[in-house]
Amino acid sequence: MVNETNEVDAPRVLRVALLGCGTVGAQVARTMLTQREDLAAKSGCELDLVGVAVHDAGRPRPGIPDELLTDDPEALVADGGADIVIELIGGIDPPRRLVLSAIDRGASVVTANKALLAKHGEEIYAAAEREGVDIYYEAAVAGAIPIVRPLRESLVGDQILTIMGIVNGTTNYILDKMTTEHQDFATALATAQRLGFAEADPTADIEGFDAASKAAILASLAYHSTVRIDDVYREGITGVTSEDIEAAESMGCVIRLLAIARLDEAGRIEVRVHPATVAREHPLAMVQGANNAIFVEAANAGRLMFMGPGAGGSPTASAVTGDLVTVARNRLRGVENPAHSVYQGLPVAPMSETRTRYHLRFQVVDQPGVLAAAAGLLAGNRVSIHSVHQHAPRADDRPTGTAVLSMVTHLAREADVMACIAELERTGYVHGQVRFMRAEGL
Ligand SMILES: NC(=O)c1ccc[n+]([C@@H]2O[C@H](COP(=O)([O-])OP(=O)(O)OC[C@H]3O[C@@H](n4cnc5c(N)ncnc54)[C@H](OP(=O)(O)O)[C@@H]3O)[C@@H](O)[C@H]2O)c1
């Protein structure tokens, strides 16, 4: 769009193709159609919605003219002459094919597809760089909350020390219900499904896959390195019991599913998703219901907290529309954002070498010397204890003549703590399993 005299021939209209018209896409389409003038004024040109690809083009879609609908997304991308393609279908294929095809045709892309970027980001960012087009994806992490752009632009001159976030609303809703209403996991999940906070198939959320995709994207942005979903250590919340919630409460803590990315002392990226004990005073402990929040600690900026709705049609469409306007402005000026910076190329640390604090809970024979023996066993594995609490087992727990030891460690290596747990379970004085929860912000 830059002419021979180096002036930009600003088009008066940019053509936009929308792929997907579900929860998010329908809201984006309606915003584009009802706020045309406002978006044009903000962008500097008309944004003309030239087509909307769906699976079932026969289904009525209130507010969206039938003539825009097509069930052939490939043809819309190939023949629609779109300057900007918004991908809101979700999943890996056909979105990967469609996004690459749009880029090959010189279109800029806006997407909310975390699964696609966490798996094939490298290929997509490289294609965008090669073709000199934009790829924007604010909505892929934490819906309406601006976090991609702050990491990509506002904080790019700083050094990110830690990112710790609640990036999945479904699991936060379930853990919150388990805490505040003392529901067990199955009841809380059923409540979430009934109220539309969880899918009929909740696997991606409750097993942590969704949060792991977002963790990969955040780690990649923060540390200018390639981090894929397969690099992310992942544990969901299906194993969290009412007893775990009670034990956390008794220590003045709550349990949250956290996505964590930080640099370790060896300059590697720690990137993990798992339930964690969080002190009630920590800003992340205060995030209730299906909200999301991301806590960022940077060398110069200090501690920042981003919070708000992490999903839903309107909130997510807000982020998508923001990207659309930004991409349109860039095209008018004949510039594009650098696609993706991986200049640091840092390795990802194995989970076994992660260092954090741990809360261990186990039932022991109530005899003199047991506490000292357990403490000695931990010390022998380089794990030092920050605090110990002993109490009687719950009335319905067997056998009698036992006590529950609850220990919080200082920072310790994951492999050392796992070795302690295996050894403790082999001793004669520990009954049953050792429960453990990683602890953050204590
Ligand atoms: N929902 C949220 O709150 C949220 C939040 C953040 C990010 N996201 C991301 O946003 C994206 C869209 O999510 P969503 O919740 O809006 O999904 P959705 O409600 O399931 O909508 C998907 C849309 O894609 C269409 N579609 C499916 N397969 C297609 C195909 N082969 N060809 C053409 N169209 C096809 C569907 O058509 P029909 O309408 O005919 O079925 C539907 O319109 C996903 O990447 C998701 O991860 C969603």
XYZ file of N, CA and C in Angstrom, residues 121-129 133-135 137 148 151-153 155-158 160 216-228 269 336-346:
141
model
N 1.793 -22.075 16.607
C 2.142 -20.656 16.583
C 3.364 -20.361 15.725
N 4.416 -21.166 15.922
C 5.675 -20.946 15.187
C 5.445 -20.822 13.687
N 4.695 -21.789 13.159
C 4.436 -21.838 11.715
C 3.618 -20.620 11.274
N 2.633 -20.255 12.095
C 1.732 -19.155 11.731
C 2.460 -17.804 11.846
N 3.219 -17.609 12.920
C 3.948 -16.341 13.077
C 4.981 -16.191 11.955
N 5.634 -17.306 11.608
C 6.654 -17.235 10.539
C 5.997 -16.876 9.206
N 4.834 -17.449 8.941
C 4.129 -17.149 7.681
C 3.738 -15.671 7.653
N 3.249 -15.147 8.782
C 2.833 -13.735 8.837
C 4.038 -12.819 8.614
N 5.150 -13.172 9.237
C 6.392 -12.383 9.073
C 6.818 -12.385 7.605
N 2.296 -9.468 7.043
C 0.930 -9.169 7.509
C 0.875 -9.324 9.028
N -0.197 -8.804 9.592
C -0.372 -8.877 11.041
C -1.054 -10.168 11.464
N -0.677 -10.649 12.665
C -1.484 -11.672 13.336
C -1.707 -11.148 14.756
N -4.015 -11.544 18.456
C -4.720 -12.628 19.160
C -4.993 -12.305 20.627
N -2.182 -9.798 26.239
C -1.252 -10.070 25.138
C -0.558 -8.773 24.728
N 1.994 -7.437 27.232
C 3.269 -8.172 27.198
C 4.028 -7.885 25.907
N 3.275 -7.775 24.816
C 3.911 -7.615 23.505
C 4.414 -6.186 23.294
N 3.715 -5.208 23.908
C 4.075 -3.810 23.637
C 4.443 -3.042 24.907
N 5.064 -3.754 28.022
C 6.114 -4.236 28.927
C 7.330 -4.773 28.178
N 7.374 -4.540 26.859
C 8.437 -5.184 26.075
C 9.820 -4.645 26.441
N 9.880 -3.447 27.043
C 11.173 -2.901 27.444
C 11.600 -3.341 28.828
N 10.770 -4.121 29.477
C 11.053 -4.556 30.850
C 11.456 -6.040 30.829
N 10.338 -9.596 32.381
C 9.257 -10.260 33.123
C 9.873 -11.317 34.034
N 1.336 -21.446 27.521
C 2.355 -21.507 26.453
C 2.439 -20.159 25.741
N 1.294 -19.565 25.438
C 1.284 -18.273 24.727
C 1.913 -17.187 25.608
N 1.541 -17.156 26.883
C 2.074 -16.132 27.785
C 3.586 -16.289 27.982
N 4.031 -17.529 28.169
C 5.463 -17.766 28.389
C 6.255 -17.373 27.151
N 5.705 -17.703 26.007
C 6.347 -17.387 24.741
C 6.521 -15.873 24.579
N 5.452 -15.133 24.898
C 5.484 -13.674 24.780
C 6.431 -13.057 25.802
N 6.355 -13.543 27.033
C 7.134 -12.930 28.114
C 8.622 -13.169 27.938
N 8.978 -14.351 27.429
C 10.400 -14.721 27.385
C 10.951 -14.816 25.965
N 10.221 -14.275 25.000
C 10.713 -14.183 23.617
C 11.335 -15.506 23.176
N 10.591 -16.565 23.384
C 11.086 -17.907 23.081
C 9.915 -18.732 22.567
N 10.225 -19.821 21.903
C 9.147 -20.694 21.446
C 8.745 -21.633 22.583
N 7.505 -21.515 23.018
C 6.981 -22.431 24.045
C 5.682 -23.007 23.494
N 5.653 -24.324 23.385
C 4.455 -24.986 22.836
C 3.670 -25.634 23.970
N 12.963 -21.459 31.277
C 11.577 -21.063 31.543
C 10.873 -22.195 32.287
N 3.156 -3.229 9.709
C 2.626 -4.361 10.481
C 3.451 -4.496 11.751
N 2.800 -5.065 12.776
C 3.486 -5.303 14.034
C 4.498 -6.429 13.809
N 5.680 -6.390 14.452
C 6.566 -7.555 14.329
C 5.781 -8.801 14.744
N 5.844 -9.842 13.918
C 4.942 -10.978 14.133
C 5.143 -11.624 15.501
N 6.338 -11.993 15.812
C 6.551 -12.696 17.077
C 8.047 -12.749 17.313
N 8.442 -12.362 18.526
C 9.874 -12.312 18.785
C 10.296 -13.530 19.598
N 11.262 -14.266 19.073
C 11.777 -15.438 19.797
C 13.292 -15.324 19.957
N 13.777 -14.071 20.042
C 15.225 -13.860 19.992
C 15.962 -14.502 21.159
N 15.244 -14.692 22.308
C 15.956 -15.241 23.474
C 16.189 -16.746 23.349
N 15.247 -17.435 22.695
C 15.394 -18.873 22.462
C 15.708 -19.670 23.725
N 15.047 -19.347 24.829
C 15.360 -20.018 26.095
C 14.763 -21.425 26.157
